[in-house]
XYZ file of C-alpha atoms in Angstrom:
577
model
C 158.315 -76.832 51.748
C 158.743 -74.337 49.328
C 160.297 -70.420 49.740
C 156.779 -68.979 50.127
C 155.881 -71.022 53.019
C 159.078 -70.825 54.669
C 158.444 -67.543 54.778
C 155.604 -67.673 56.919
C 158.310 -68.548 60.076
C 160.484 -67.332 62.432
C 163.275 -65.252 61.413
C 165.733 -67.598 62.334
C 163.824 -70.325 60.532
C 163.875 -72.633 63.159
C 160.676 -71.003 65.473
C 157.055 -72.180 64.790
C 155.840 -71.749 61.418
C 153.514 -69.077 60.108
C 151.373 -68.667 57.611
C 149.587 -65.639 55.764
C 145.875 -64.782 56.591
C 145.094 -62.132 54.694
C 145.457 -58.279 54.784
C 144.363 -55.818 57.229
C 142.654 -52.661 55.990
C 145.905 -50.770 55.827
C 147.027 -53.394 53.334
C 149.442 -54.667 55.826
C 150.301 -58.707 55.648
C 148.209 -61.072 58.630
C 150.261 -64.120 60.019
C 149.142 -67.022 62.227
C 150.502 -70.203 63.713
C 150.439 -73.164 61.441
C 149.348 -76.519 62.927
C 150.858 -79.681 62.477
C 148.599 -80.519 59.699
C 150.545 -79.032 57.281
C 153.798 -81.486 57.998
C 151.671 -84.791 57.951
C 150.165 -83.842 54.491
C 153.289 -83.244 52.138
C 151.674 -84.273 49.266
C 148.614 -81.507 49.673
C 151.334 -79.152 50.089
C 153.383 -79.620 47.136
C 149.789 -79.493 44.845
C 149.342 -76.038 46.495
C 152.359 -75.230 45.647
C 151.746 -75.992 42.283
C 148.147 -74.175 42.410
C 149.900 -70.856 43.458
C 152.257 -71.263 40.805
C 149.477 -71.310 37.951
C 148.879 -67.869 39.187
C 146.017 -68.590 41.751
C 145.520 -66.596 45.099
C 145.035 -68.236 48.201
C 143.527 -65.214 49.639
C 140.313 -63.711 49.592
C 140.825 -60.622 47.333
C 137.646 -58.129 46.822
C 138.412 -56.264 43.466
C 136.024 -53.875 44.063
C 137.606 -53.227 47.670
C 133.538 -52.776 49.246
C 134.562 -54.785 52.361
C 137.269 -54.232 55.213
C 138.011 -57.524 55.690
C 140.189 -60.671 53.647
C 138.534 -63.832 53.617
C 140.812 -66.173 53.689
C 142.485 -68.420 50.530
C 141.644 -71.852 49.731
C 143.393 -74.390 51.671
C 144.493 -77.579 50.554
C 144.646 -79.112 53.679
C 141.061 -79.096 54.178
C 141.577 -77.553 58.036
C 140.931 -74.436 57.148
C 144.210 -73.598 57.258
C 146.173 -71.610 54.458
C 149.257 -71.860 53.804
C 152.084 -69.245 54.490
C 152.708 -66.829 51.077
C 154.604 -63.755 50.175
C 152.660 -60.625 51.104
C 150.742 -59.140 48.442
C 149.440 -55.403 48.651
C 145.854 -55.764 46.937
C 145.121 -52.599 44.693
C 141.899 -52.007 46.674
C 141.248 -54.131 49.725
C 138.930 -57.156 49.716
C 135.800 -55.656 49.402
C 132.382 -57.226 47.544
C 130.824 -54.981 44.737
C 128.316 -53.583 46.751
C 129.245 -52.430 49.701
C 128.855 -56.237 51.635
C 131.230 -57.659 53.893
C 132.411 -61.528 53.335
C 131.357 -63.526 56.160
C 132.803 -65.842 57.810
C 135.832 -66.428 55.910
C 134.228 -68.762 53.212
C 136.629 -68.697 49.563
C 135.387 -70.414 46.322
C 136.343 -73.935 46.246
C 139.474 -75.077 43.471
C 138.310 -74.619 40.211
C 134.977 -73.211 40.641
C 134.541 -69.951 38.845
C 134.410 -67.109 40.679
C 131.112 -65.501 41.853
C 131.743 -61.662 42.596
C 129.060 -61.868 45.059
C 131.301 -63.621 47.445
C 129.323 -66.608 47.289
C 130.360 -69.675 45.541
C 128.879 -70.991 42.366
C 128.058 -74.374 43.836
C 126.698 -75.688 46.931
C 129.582 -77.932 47.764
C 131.444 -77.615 51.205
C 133.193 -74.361 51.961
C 136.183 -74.296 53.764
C 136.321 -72.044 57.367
C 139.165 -70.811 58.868
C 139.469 -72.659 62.455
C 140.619 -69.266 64.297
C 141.287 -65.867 63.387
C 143.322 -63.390 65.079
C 142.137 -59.578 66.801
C 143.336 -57.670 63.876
C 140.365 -58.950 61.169
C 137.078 -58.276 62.602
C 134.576 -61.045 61.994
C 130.876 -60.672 61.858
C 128.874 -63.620 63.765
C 127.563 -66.139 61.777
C 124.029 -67.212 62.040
C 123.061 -68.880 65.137
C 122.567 -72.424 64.170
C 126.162 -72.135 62.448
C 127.313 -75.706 64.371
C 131.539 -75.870 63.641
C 130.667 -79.417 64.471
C 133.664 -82.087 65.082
C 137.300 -80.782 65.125
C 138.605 -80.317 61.756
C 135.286 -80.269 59.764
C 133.612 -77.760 58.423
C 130.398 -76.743 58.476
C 127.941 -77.318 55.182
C 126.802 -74.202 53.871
C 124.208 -73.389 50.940
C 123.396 -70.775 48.677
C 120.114 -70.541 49.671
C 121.547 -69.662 52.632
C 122.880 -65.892 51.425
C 120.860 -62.987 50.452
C 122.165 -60.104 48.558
C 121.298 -56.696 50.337
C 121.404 -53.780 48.380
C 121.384 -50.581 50.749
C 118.394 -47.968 49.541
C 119.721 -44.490 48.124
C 117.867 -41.545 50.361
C 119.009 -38.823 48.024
C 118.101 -41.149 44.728
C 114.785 -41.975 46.290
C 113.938 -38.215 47.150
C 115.125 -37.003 44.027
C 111.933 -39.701 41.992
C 109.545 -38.283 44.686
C 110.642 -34.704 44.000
C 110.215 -35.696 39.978
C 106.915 -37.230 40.716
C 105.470 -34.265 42.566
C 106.274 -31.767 40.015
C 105.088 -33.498 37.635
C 101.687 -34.467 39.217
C 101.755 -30.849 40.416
C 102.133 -29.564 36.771
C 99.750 -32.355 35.455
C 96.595 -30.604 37.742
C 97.580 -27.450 36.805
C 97.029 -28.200 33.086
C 93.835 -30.115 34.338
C 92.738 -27.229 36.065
C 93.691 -24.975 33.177
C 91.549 -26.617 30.866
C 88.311 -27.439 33.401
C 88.627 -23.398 33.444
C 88.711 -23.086 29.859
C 85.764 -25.886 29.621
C 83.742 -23.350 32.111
C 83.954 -20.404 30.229
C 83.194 -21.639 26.940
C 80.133 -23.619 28.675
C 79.305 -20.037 30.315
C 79.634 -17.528 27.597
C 77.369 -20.330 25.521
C 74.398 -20.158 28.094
C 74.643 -16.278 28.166
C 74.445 -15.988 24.422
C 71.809 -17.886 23.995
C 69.964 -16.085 27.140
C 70.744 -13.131 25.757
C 69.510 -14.212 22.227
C 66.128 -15.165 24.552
C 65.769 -12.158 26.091
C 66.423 -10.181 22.830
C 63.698 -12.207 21.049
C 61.044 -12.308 23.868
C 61.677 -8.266 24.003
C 61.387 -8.139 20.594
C 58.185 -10.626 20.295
C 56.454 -8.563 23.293
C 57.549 -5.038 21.429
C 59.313 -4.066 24.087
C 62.846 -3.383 22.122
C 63.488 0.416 21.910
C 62.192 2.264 19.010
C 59.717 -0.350 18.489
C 57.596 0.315 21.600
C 53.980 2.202 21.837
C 51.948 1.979 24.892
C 49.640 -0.775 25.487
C 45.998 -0.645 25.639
C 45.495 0.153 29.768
C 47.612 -2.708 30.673
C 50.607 -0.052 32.198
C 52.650 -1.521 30.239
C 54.764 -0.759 26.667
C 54.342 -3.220 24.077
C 54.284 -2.918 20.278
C 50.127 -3.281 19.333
C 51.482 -5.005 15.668
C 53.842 -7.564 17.477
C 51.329 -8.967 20.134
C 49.289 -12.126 19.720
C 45.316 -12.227 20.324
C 43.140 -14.797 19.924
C 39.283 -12.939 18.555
C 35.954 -14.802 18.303
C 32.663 -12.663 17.352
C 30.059 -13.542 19.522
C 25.896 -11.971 18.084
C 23.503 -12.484 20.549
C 20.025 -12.986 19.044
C 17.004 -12.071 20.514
C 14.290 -14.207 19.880
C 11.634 -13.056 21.608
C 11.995 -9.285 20.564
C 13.599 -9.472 17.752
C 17.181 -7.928 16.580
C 21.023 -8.779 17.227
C 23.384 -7.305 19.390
C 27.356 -8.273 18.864
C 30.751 -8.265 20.334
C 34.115 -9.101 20.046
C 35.958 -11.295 22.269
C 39.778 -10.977 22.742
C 42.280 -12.576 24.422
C 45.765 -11.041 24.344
C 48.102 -13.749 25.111
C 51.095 -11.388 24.891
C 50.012 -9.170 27.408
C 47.897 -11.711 29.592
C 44.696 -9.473 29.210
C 41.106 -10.002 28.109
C 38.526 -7.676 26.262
C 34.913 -7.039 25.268
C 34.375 -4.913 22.353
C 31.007 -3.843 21.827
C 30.095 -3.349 18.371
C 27.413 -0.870 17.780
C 25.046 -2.089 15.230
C 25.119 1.197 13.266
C 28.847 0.251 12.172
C 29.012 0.803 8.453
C 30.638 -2.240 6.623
C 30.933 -3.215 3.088
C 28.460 -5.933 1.711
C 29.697 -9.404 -0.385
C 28.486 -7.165 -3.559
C 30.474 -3.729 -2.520
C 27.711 -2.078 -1.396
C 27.339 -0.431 1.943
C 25.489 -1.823 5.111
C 25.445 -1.489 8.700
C 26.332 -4.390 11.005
C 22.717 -5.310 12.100
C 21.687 -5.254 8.495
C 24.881 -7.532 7.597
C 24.308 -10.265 10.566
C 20.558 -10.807 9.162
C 20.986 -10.653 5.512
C 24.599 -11.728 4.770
C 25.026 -14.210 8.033
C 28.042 -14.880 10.124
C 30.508 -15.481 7.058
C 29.803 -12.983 5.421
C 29.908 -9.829 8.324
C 33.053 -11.594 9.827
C 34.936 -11.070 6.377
C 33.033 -7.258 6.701
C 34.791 -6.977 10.406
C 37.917 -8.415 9.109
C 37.872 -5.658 6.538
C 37.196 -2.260 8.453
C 38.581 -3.771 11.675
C 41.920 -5.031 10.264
C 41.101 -8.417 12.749
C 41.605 -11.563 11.870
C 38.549 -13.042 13.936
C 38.866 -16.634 14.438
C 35.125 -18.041 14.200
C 31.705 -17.039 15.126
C 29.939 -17.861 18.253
C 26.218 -17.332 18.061
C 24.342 -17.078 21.440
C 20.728 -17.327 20.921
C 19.199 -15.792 24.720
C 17.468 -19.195 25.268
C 21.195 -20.502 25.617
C 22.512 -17.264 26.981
C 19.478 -18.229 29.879
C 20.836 -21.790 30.091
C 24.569 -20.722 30.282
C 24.057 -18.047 33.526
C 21.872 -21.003 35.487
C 24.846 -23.602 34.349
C 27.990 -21.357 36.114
C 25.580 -20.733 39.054
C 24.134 -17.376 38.582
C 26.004 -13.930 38.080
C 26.611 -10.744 39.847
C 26.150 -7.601 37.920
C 25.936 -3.607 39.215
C 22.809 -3.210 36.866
C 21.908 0.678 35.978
C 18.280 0.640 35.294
C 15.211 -1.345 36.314
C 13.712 -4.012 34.088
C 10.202 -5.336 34.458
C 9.315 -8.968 33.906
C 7.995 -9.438 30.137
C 5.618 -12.356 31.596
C 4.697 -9.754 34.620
C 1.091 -7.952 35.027
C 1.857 -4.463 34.841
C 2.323 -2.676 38.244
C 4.122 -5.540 39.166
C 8.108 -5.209 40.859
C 10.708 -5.108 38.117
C 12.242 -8.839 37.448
C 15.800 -6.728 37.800
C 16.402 -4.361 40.031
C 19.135 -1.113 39.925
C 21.951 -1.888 42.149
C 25.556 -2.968 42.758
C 26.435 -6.775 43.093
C 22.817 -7.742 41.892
C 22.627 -11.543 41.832
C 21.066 -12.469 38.518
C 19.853 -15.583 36.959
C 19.269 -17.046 33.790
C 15.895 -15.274 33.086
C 17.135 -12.262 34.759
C 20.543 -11.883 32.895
C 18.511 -12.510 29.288
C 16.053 -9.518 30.369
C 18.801 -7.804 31.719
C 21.362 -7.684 28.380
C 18.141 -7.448 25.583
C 17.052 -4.129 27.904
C 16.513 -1.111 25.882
C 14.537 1.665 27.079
C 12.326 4.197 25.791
C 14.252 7.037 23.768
C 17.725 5.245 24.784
C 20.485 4.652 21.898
C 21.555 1.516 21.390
C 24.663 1.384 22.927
C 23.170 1.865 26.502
C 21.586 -1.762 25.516
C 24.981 -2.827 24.454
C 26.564 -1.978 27.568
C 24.726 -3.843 29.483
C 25.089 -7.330 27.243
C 29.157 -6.695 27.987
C 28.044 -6.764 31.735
C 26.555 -9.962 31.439
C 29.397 -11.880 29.410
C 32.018 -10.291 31.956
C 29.779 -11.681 35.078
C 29.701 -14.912 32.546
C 33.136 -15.301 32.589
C 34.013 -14.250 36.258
C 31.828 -17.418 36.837
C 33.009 -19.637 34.308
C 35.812 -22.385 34.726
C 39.045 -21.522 34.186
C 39.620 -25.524 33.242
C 39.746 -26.198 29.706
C 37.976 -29.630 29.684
C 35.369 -28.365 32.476
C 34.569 -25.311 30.312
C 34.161 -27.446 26.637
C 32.069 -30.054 29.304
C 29.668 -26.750 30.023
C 29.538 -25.478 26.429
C 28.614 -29.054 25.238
C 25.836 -28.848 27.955
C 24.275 -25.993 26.103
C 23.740 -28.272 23.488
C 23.716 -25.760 20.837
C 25.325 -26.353 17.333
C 28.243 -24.196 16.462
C 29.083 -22.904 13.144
C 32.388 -24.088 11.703
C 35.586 -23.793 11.954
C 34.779 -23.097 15.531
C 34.209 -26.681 17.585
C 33.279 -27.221 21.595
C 37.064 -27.713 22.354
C 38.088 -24.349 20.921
C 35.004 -22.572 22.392
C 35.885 -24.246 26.151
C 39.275 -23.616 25.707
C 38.937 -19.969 24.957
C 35.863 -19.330 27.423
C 38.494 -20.941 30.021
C 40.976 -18.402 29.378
C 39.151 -15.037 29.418
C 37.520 -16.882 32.694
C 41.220 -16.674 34.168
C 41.908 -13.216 33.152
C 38.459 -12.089 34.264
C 39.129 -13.731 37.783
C 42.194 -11.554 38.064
C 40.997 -8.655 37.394
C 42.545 -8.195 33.876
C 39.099 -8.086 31.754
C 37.324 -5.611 30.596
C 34.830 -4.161 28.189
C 35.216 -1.633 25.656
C 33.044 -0.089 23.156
C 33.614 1.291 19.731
C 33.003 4.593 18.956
C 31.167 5.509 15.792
C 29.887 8.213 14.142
C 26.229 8.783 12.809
C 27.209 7.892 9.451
C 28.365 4.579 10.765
C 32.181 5.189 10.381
C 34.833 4.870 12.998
C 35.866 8.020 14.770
C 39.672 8.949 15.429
C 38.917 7.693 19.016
C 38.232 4.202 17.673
C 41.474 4.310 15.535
C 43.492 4.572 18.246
C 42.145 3.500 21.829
C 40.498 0.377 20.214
C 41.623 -0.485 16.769
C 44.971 -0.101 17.218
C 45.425 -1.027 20.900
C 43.074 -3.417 21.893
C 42.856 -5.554 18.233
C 46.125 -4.379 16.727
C 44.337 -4.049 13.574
C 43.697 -0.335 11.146
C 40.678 1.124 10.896
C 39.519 0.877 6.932
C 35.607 2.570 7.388
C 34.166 2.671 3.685
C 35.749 5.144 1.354
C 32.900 8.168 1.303
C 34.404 9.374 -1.767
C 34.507 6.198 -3.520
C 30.839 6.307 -3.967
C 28.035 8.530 -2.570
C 26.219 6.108 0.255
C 22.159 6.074 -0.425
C 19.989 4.803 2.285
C 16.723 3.572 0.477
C 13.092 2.816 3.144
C 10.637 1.284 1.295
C 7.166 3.293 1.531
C 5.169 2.170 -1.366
C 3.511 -1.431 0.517
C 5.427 -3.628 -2.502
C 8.187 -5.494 -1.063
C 9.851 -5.498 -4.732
C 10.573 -2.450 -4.778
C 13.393 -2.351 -2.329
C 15.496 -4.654 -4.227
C 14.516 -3.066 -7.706
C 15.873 0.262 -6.347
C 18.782 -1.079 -5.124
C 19.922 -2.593 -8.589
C 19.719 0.629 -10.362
C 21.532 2.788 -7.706
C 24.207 0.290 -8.186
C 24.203 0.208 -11.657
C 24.119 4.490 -11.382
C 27.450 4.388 -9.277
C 25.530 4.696 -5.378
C 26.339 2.525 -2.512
C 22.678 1.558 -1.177
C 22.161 0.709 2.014
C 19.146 -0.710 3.213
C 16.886 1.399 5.616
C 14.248 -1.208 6.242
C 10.200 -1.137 5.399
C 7.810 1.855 6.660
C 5.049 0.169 8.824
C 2.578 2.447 6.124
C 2.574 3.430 2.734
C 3.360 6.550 1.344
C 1.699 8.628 -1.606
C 4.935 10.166 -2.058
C 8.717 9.725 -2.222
C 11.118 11.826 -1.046
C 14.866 12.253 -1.139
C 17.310 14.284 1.302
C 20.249 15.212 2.319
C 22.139 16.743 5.260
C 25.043 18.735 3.678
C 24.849 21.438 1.064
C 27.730 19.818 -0.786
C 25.333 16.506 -1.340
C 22.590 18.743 -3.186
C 23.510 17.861 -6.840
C 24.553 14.241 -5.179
C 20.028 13.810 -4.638
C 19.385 15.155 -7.279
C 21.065 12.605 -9.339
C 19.990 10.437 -7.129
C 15.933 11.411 -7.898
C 16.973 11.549 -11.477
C 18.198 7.633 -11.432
C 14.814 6.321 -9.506
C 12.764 8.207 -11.930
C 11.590 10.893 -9.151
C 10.427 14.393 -9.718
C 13.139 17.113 -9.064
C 11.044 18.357 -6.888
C 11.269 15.393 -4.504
C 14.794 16.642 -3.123
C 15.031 18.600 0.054
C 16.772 19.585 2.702
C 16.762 17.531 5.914
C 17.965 14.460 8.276
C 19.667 11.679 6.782
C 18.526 8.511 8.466
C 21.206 6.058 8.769
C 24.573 6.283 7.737
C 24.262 7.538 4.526
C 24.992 10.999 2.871
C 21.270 11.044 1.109
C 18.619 9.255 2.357
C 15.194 8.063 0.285
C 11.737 7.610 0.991
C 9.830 5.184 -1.907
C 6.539 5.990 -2.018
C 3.204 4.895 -3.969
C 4.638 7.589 -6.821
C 7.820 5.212 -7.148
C 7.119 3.505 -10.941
C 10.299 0.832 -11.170
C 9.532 0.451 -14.554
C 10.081 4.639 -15.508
């Protein structure tokens, strides 16, 4: 053998050969016994001589020094035995890269490239070392490692190795650390903006709340500065900024003759209901500018023509005309069941013998009917005005509407039951519709009636201006302009029904307003023309002067009517003059 080997014996070269293991983890050179293998293959020898010449190690060297153990060289012998070599101080120990010891001894076979995982790159058999000494601890091989015969080694695989790689604790903690900040930091932002995304949503609603409010306020007139207090409802609403719905209602009697009329009003702003009575002395202004009263307008100009009168002194906008003849008014009461009414007088039955008890009785909560509520509204007694007769028509159409549906399509059913024919633009639907509504108010207490004051001239009083006009219709009062024209009220005398309307041309023609003062039940010889106030003296007598009258025709006295100077014609009145 060679130096190297025989360096691996005794020091007197003579004892039992030795031969080089591996290192220890000092670095420190690990001998064993060799067998007698070694002598009986000479040949095997001198090749592994010539291996470790080409610069080959026979040991297992780690360079990455991971491991505390040597696995042992390649040995030519095939025993597992290695033969004996100089000792050689590795620079780091045999370790594997990462961190793994080398099991059971196993080296890469000659000539197959080196695998740094300590495994070797083919599946070929690896040599074992056949026994090991204390100082190089082994781990145990797998249980069904079988050494098998003497002097063969086992067959190991690949497949057989697994790579273990050893988890970091302080790596790992450090990604969970990252990840938790940064899902911490993540719902912040989230949160940030969901608050943002709140805020906006909220100021949005409370702006346009606020814009609500503002406009409802200002729609009801309840905004300060633009306030004025409302019409009994305890309330403070602007009159010009509420809503009302107004129908004229002229109930005509046909048995006795004459009209009595009323407004109807529902404020839908302030949920309340009225009755205006409308004394037929109101002065209005005819189609042809002249001046009339109401009674005279609803039988000579019709329901166009006084609604566009109302419209003008009442500053309404009335919506269309209801006319109630008292044969429907009778039908009406017996269709919503009879009414209750606290009636103030007695009335007798028309179709009654004298002597007989009155049809309606004076009381509170008198149940009337159909034929009761007619005789009950048309009631006028001797030497009363005519507003004591009005008064008692609004207590009928409030016991009307206490009694009347508050359904829409129930109350058009009822007023199509009538069977009456309505003037346009009012229809059934509108009628039931509105009926239905002032039925609702009435019902809860929020209807009432109200009647217009006017003076003996026919003009509204200050009184009407404000606690009606104004408050209850939201309208100005615009009575005829006295000093536009001096008002003449003409009663025919002379038995020729002519006359009236011959008059009434040349007053108009001689600057006058005429109003008409109707047709004495007897003729006259004379005529005769007066006037209340001093200040209307030279007013008739140019008044005389324009008819053709005698001077001496104008005196001193009552002025019927509404007008500042009232005439008589009599059988002296010449047209022709």
């Amino acid at each position: 053998m060679n130096d190297r080997y025989d360096a691996g014996h005794g020091a007197d070269g003579g004892g039992a050969p030795y031969e080089l293991v591996g290192y220890d983890e000092y670095g420190r050179p690990v001998y064993r016994q060799a067998t007698d293998q070694q002598a009986q293959h000479p040949q095997q020898a001198q090749q592994y001589d010539a291996y470790q010449q080409q610069g080959h190690q026979g040991y297992g060297y780690d360079p990455y020094a991971t491991g505390g153990h040597q696995q042992p060289g390649y040995d030519p012998y095939g025993t597992g035995s290695v033969p004996p070599q100089q000792p050689q101080t590795p620079a780091y120990g045999s370790y594997d890269p990462y961190g793994a010891q080398q099991q059971g001894g196993q080296a890469p076979q000659q000539g197959a490239p080196y695998d740094p995982y300590g495994q070797s790159a083919h599946t070929g058999q690896q040599p074992r070392v056949t026994e090991q000494t204390a100082h190089i601890p082994q781990q145990p091989g797998p249980a069904d490692d079988d050494p098998g015969p003497a002097g063969t080694a086992p067959d190991y695989r690949t497949e057989q190795f697994a790579f273990v790689e050893e988890p970091d604790g302080d790596s790992e903690d450090v990604i969970d650390w990252m990840k938790f900040t940064e899902n911490r930091t993540e719902r912040r932002e989230e949160a940030k903006r969901r608050a943002r995304s709140r805020i906006v949503a909220l100021a949005v609603v409370l702006a346009l709340v606020a814009a609500g409010g503002v406009g409802y306020l200002w729609y009801a007139g309840k905004l300060p500065g633009l306030s004025d207090s409302g019409a009994g409802t305890g309330t403070t609403t602007a009159a010009g900024a509420q809503k009302r719905d107004v129908i004229v209602v002229h109930l005509h009697d046909t048995t006795g003759g004459g009209t009595t009329t009323a407004l109807l009003v529902d404020n839908t702003t302030t949920e309340q209901g009225t009755t205006v009575l409308l004394p037929n002395s109101l002065a209005l202004t005819a189609d042809d500018g002249a001046t009339t009263t109401l009674a005279k307008s609803v039988e000579d100009d019709g329901s166009e023509g006084t609604r566009t009168a109302l419209d003008t002194v009442l500053g309404t906008d009335i919506e269309g005309t209801w006319r109630l003849d008292t044969p429907f008014l009778l039908t009406l009461v017996d269709l919503v069941g009879n009414i209750e009414v606290d009636t103030d007088t007695d009335v007798p039955d028309p179709d009654a013998k004298k002597g007989e008890a009155p049809l309606v009785k004076k009381g509170k909560g008198q149940t009337l009917s159909g034929k009761m509520a007619v005789a009950y509204a048309t009631h006028r007694g001797s030497g009363e005005a005519q507003n004591a007769q009005l008064e008692r028509f609004g207590q009928v159409m409030h016991g009307v509407l206490r009694k009347m549906t508050s359904d829409p399509d129930a109350a058009t059913l009822t007023v199509q039951t009538l069977g009456q024919i309505l003037e346009p633009p009012l229809t059934d639907k509108d009628l039931g519709d509105f009926l239905a509504r002032l039925s609702d108010r009435a019902k809860g207490g929020d209807h009432k009636s109200a009647l217009l004051p006017v003076q003996d001239d026919g003009t509204l009083t200050a009184e009407a201006s404000d606690s009606v006009v104004k408050d209850v219709l939201g309208g100005t009062a615009k009575s005829p302009d006295e000093n536009a024209a001096v008002s003449v009220s003409v009663r025919n005398a002379t038995g020729v029904k002519d006359h009236t309307e011959k008059a009434r041309v040349v007053l108009l023609n001689g600057g006058f307003t005429f109003r008409a003062a109707g047709t004495a039940a007897a003729p006259e010889a004379t005529s005769e023309v007066v006037y209340a106030d001093a200040a209307d003296k030279e007013n008739a007598t140019e008044v005389a002067k324009t008819l053709g009258l005698d001077a001496g025709s104008v005196t001193k006295g009552k002025v019927t009517g509404n007008a500042r100077v009232s005439v008589v014609l009599g059988q002296d009145y010449d047209p022709g003059s």
